[in-house]
Amino acid sequence: MSESIDYKAFKRNWPEPRDRIDRIENVVVVGMPDVNSCIGGKECWLEFKSPTEPKRATTKLFGSNHKVSQEQMNWFKRQSNAGGEAYFMIVTDKRWLLIHGEWADQINEFTVGELILKSKWHFKKPARGKEQWELLRTILINS
């Protein structure tokens, strides 16, 4: 999967056109997430990851592909310490998962099942229903 393709699907399905969602290509701040947004007046960062789900349920999702880097973990910790919000938007070949940045230090160790349990929002693909995206928007506003 491609993070760029997943971001485009995210934007295409987003229910509120007045929200600002910008993809950021930053080579200056190492570890900074891909997307900055202002959703319902609340700023938030999203790091898109697009791994392929492993065949075995006991295998770590980020075991060999698209791992969260130490620089990204450090950025998430700094963001949390500053009182800001940041999430991982994990888009696999089978589902969408929103994981709070509080899990950044451990995220590479989790299986898909463990990530589902820790997710604030998740849906199997395709996530096209407006209700699913409205729920995601509400979660991001109220986080």
PDB file of C-alpha atoms in Angstrom:
ATOM      1  CA  MET A   1       0.000   0.000   0.000  1.00  0.00           C
ATOM      2  CA  SER A   2       1.027   3.608  -0.436  1.00  0.00           C
ATOM      3  CA  GLU A   3       0.703   6.309   2.199  1.00  0.00           C
ATOM      4  CA  SER A   4       0.001   8.803  -0.581  1.00  0.00           C
ATOM      5  CA  ILE A   5      -2.909   6.729  -1.928  1.00  0.00           C
ATOM      6  CA  ASP A   6      -4.276   6.225   1.589  1.00  0.00           C
ATOM      7  CA  TYR A   7      -4.064   9.953   2.312  1.00  0.00           C
ATOM      8  CA  LYS A   8      -6.002  10.697  -0.894  1.00  0.00           C
ATOM      9  CA  ALA A   9      -8.703   8.193   0.154  1.00  0.00           C
ATOM     10  CA  PHE A  10      -8.816   9.849   3.586  1.00  0.00           C
ATOM     11  CA  LYS A  11      -9.316  13.296   2.027  1.00  0.00           C
ATOM     12  CA  ARG A  12     -11.870  12.008  -0.479  1.00  0.00           C
ATOM     13  CA  ASN A  13     -13.983  10.453   2.299  1.00  0.00           C
ATOM     14  CA  TRP A  14     -13.625  13.298   4.803  1.00  0.00           C
ATOM     15  CA  PRO A  15     -17.150  14.498   5.716  1.00  0.00           C
ATOM     16  CA  GLU A  16     -16.536  18.199   6.477  1.00  0.00           C
ATOM     17  CA  PRO A  17     -15.054  20.367   3.708  1.00  0.00           C
ATOM     18  CA  ARG A  18     -14.410  23.297   6.109  1.00  0.00           C
ATOM     19  CA  ASP A  19     -11.852  21.255   8.073  1.00  0.00           C
ATOM     20  CA  ARG A  20      -8.212  21.848   7.120  1.00  0.00           C
ATOM     21  CA  ILE A  21      -6.184  18.725   6.387  1.00  0.00           C
ATOM     22  CA  ASP A  22      -2.736  19.280   4.884  1.00  0.00           C
ATOM     23  CA  ARG A  23      -0.116  16.748   3.912  1.00  0.00           C
ATOM     24  CA  ILE A  24       3.302  18.007   5.021  1.00  0.00           C
ATOM     25  CA  GLU A  25       6.570  17.090   3.338  1.00  0.00           C
ATOM     26  CA  ASN A  26       9.102  18.185   5.944  1.00  0.00           C
ATOM     27  CA  VAL A  27      12.787  17.363   5.563  1.00  0.00           C
ATOM     28  CA  VAL A  28      13.805  19.792   8.321  1.00  0.00           C
ATOM     29  CA  VAL A  29      12.053  18.310  11.384  1.00  0.00           C
ATOM     30  CA  VAL A  30      12.926  14.622  11.489  1.00  0.00           C
ATOM     31  CA  GLY A  31      10.097  12.420  12.752  1.00  0.00           C
ATOM     32  CA  MET A  32       7.307  14.964  12.276  1.00  0.00           C
ATOM     33  CA  PRO A  33       4.022  13.379  11.086  1.00  0.00           C
ATOM     34  CA  ASP A  34       2.756  13.488   7.503  1.00  0.00           C
ATOM     35  CA  VAL A  35      -0.454  15.417   8.099  1.00  0.00           C
ATOM     36  CA  ASN A  36      -1.426  18.505  10.076  1.00  0.00           C
ATOM     37  CA  SER A  37      -5.096  19.309  10.512  1.00  0.00           C
ATOM     38  CA  CYS A  38      -7.558  21.660  12.118  1.00  0.00           C
ATOM     39  CA  ILE A  39     -10.771  19.712  12.613  1.00  0.00           C
ATOM     40  CA  GLY A  40     -13.690  21.497  14.176  1.00  0.00           C
ATOM     41  CA  GLY A  41     -11.277  24.097  15.561  1.00  0.00           C
ATOM     42  CA  LYS A  42      -8.909  21.531  17.073  1.00  0.00           C
ATOM     43  CA  GLU A  43      -5.387  21.067  15.738  1.00  0.00           C
ATOM     44  CA  CYS A  44      -4.106  17.529  15.370  1.00  0.00           C
ATOM     45  CA  TRP A  45      -1.259  15.646  13.698  1.00  0.00           C
ATOM     46  CA  LEU A  46      -1.570  12.315  11.868  1.00  0.00           C
ATOM     47  CA  GLU A  47       1.239   9.978  10.866  1.00  0.00           C
ATOM     48  CA  PHE A  48       0.076   7.716   8.041  1.00  0.00           C
ATOM     49  CA  LYS A  49       1.483   4.183   7.944  1.00  0.00           C
ATOM     50  CA  SER A  50       0.530   1.681   5.238  1.00  0.00           C
ATOM     51  CA  PRO A  51       1.815  -1.777   6.191  1.00  0.00           C
ATOM     52  CA  THR A  52       0.585  -5.083   4.825  1.00  0.00           C
ATOM     53  CA  GLU A  53      -0.995  -7.312   7.438  1.00  0.00           C
ATOM     54  CA  PRO A  54       0.990 -10.459   8.240  1.00  0.00           C
ATOM     55  CA  LYS A  55      -0.503 -13.882   7.607  1.00  0.00           C
ATOM     56  CA  ARG A  56      -0.205 -14.972  11.253  1.00  0.00           C
ATOM     57  CA  ALA A  57      -2.282 -13.197  13.910  1.00  0.00           C
ATOM     58  CA  THR A  58       0.644 -13.504  16.341  1.00  0.00           C
ATOM     59  CA  THR A  59       3.073 -11.622  14.081  1.00  0.00           C
ATOM     60  CA  LYS A  60       3.793  -7.958  14.820  1.00  0.00           C
ATOM     61  CA  LEU A  61       2.237  -5.646  12.242  1.00  0.00           C
ATOM     62  CA  PHE A  62       5.373  -3.520  11.982  1.00  0.00           C
ATOM     63  CA  GLY A  63       7.726  -6.476  12.283  1.00  0.00           C
ATOM     64  CA  SER A  64       9.357  -5.978   8.917  1.00  0.00           C
ATOM     65  CA  ASN A  65       7.521  -3.206   7.112  1.00  0.00           C
ATOM     66  CA  HIS A  66       6.869   0.506   7.610  1.00  0.00           C
ATOM     67  CA  LYS A  67       8.208   0.527  11.187  1.00  0.00           C
ATOM     68  CA  VAL A  68       7.789   3.635  13.297  1.00  0.00           C
ATOM     69  CA  SER A  69      11.266   5.156  13.551  1.00  0.00           C
ATOM     70  CA  GLN A  70      12.937   6.249  16.759  1.00  0.00           C
ATOM     71  CA  GLU A  71      12.773   9.836  15.484  1.00  0.00           C
ATOM     72  CA  GLN A  72       9.002   9.502  15.058  1.00  0.00           C
ATOM     73  CA  MET A  73       8.670   8.031  18.550  1.00  0.00           C
ATOM     74  CA  ASN A  74      10.671  10.954  19.939  1.00  0.00           C
ATOM     75  CA  TRP A  75       8.501  13.496  18.099  1.00  0.00           C
ATOM     76  CA  PHE A  76       5.317  11.918  19.472  1.00  0.00           C
ATOM     77  CA  LYS A  77       6.720  12.021  23.005  1.00  0.00           C
ATOM     78  CA  ARG A  78       7.643  15.709  22.619  1.00  0.00           C
ATOM     79  CA  GLN A  79       4.169  16.471  21.238  1.00  0.00           C
ATOM     80  CA  SER A  80       2.491  14.706  24.156  1.00  0.00           C
ATOM     81  CA  ASN A  81       4.717  16.447  26.703  1.00  0.00           C
ATOM     82  CA  ALA A  82       3.732  19.805  25.150  1.00  0.00           C
ATOM     83  CA  GLY A  83       0.023  18.969  25.516  1.00  0.00           C
ATOM     84  CA  GLY A  84      -0.599  18.423  21.799  1.00  0.00           C
ATOM     85  CA  GLU A  85      -2.515  15.680  20.033  1.00  0.00           C
ATOM     86  CA  ALA A  86      -1.053  13.251  17.518  1.00  0.00           C
ATOM     87  CA  TYR A  87      -2.195   9.930  16.117  1.00  0.00           C
ATOM     88  CA  PHE A  88      -1.093   7.137  13.846  1.00  0.00           C
ATOM     89  CA  MET A  89      -3.490   6.506  10.975  1.00  0.00           C
ATOM     90  CA  ILE A  90      -2.638   2.928  10.094  1.00  0.00           C
ATOM     91  CA  VAL A  91      -4.111   1.813   6.789  1.00  0.00           C
ATOM     92  CA  THR A  92      -3.403  -1.826   6.047  1.00  0.00           C
ATOM     93  CA  ASP A  93      -4.564  -3.890   3.118  1.00  0.00           C
ATOM     94  CA  LYS A  94      -7.601  -4.870   5.265  1.00  0.00           C
ATOM     95  CA  ARG A  95      -8.504  -2.011   7.614  1.00  0.00           C
ATOM     96  CA  TRP A  96      -8.145   1.555   8.917  1.00  0.00           C
ATOM     97  CA  LEU A  97      -6.953   2.100  12.511  1.00  0.00           C
ATOM     98  CA  LEU A  98      -6.547   5.313  14.508  1.00  0.00           C
ATOM     99  CA  ILE A  99      -3.985   4.829  17.297  1.00  0.00           C
ATOM    100  CA  HIS A 100      -3.236   7.545  19.838  1.00  0.00           C
ATOM    101  CA  GLY A 101       0.367   8.733  19.927  1.00  0.00           C
ATOM    102  CA  GLU A 102       0.684   7.606  23.551  1.00  0.00           C
ATOM    103  CA  TRP A 103       1.527   4.166  22.106  1.00  0.00           C
ATOM    104  CA  ALA A 104       4.404   5.441  19.938  1.00  0.00           C
ATOM    105  CA  ASP A 105       7.164   3.822  22.026  1.00  0.00           C
ATOM    106  CA  GLN A 106       5.488   0.400  21.826  1.00  0.00           C
ATOM    107  CA  ILE A 107       3.647   0.460  18.503  1.00  0.00           C
ATOM    108  CA  ASN A 108       6.241  -1.616  16.615  1.00  0.00           C
ATOM    109  CA  GLU A 109       5.684  -4.486  19.068  1.00  0.00           C
ATOM    110  CA  PHE A 110       1.915  -4.873  18.583  1.00  0.00           C
ATOM    111  CA  THR A 111      -0.002  -7.388  16.518  1.00  0.00           C
ATOM    112  CA  VAL A 112      -3.027  -6.304  14.474  1.00  0.00           C
ATOM    113  CA  GLY A 113      -5.316  -7.662  17.197  1.00  0.00           C
ATOM    114  CA  GLU A 114      -3.513  -5.669  19.881  1.00  0.00           C
ATOM    115  CA  LEU A 115      -3.706  -2.519  17.754  1.00  0.00           C
ATOM    116  CA  ILE A 116      -7.448  -3.009  17.237  1.00  0.00           C
ATOM    117  CA  LEU A 117      -7.897  -3.159  21.013  1.00  0.00           C
ATOM    118  CA  LYS A 118      -5.867   0.044  21.461  1.00  0.00           C
ATOM    119  CA  SER A 119      -7.499   1.903  18.569  1.00  0.00           C
ATOM    120  CA  LYS A 120      -9.769   4.896  19.050  1.00  0.00           C
ATOM    121  CA  TRP A 121     -11.443   4.114  15.706  1.00  0.00           C
ATOM    122  CA  HIS A 122     -11.175   1.234  13.270  1.00  0.00           C
ATOM    123  CA  PHE A 123     -13.050  -0.117  10.299  1.00  0.00           C
ATOM    124  CA  LYS A 124     -12.500  -2.849   7.804  1.00  0.00           C
ATOM    125  CA  LYS A 125     -11.913  -1.724   4.253  1.00  0.00           C
ATOM    126  CA  PRO A 126     -13.486  -0.208   2.404  1.00  0.00           C
ATOM    127  CA  ALA A 127     -14.393   2.535   4.908  1.00  0.00           C
ATOM    128  CA  ARG A 128     -16.742   4.458   2.645  1.00  0.00           C
ATOM    129  CA  GLY A 129     -19.817   5.011   4.788  1.00  0.00           C
ATOM    130  CA  LYS A 130     -20.313   8.622   5.826  1.00  0.00           C
ATOM    131  CA  GLU A 131     -21.188   7.527   9.384  1.00  0.00           C
ATOM    132  CA  GLN A 132     -17.740   5.947   9.832  1.00  0.00           C
ATOM    133  CA  TRP A 133     -15.978   9.166   8.825  1.00  0.00           C
ATOM    134  CA  GLU A 134     -18.298  11.323  10.943  1.00  0.00           C
ATOM    135  CA  LEU A 135     -17.415   9.139  13.931  1.00  0.00           C
ATOM    136  CA  LEU A 136     -13.704   9.583  13.223  1.00  0.00           C
ATOM    137  CA  ARG A 137     -14.171  13.353  13.003  1.00  0.00           C
ATOM    138  CA  THR A 138     -16.027  13.389  16.341  1.00  0.00           C
ATOM    139  CA  ILE A 139     -13.268  11.349  17.983  1.00  0.00           C
ATOM    140  CA  LEU A 140     -10.581  13.746  16.761  1.00  0.00           C
ATOM    141  CA  ILE A 141     -12.543  16.798  17.907  1.00  0.00           C
ATOM    142  CA  ASN A 142     -13.234  15.339  21.363  1.00  0.00           C
ATOM    143  CA  SER A 143      -9.777  13.886  22.024  1.00  0.00           C
TER     144      SER A 143
END
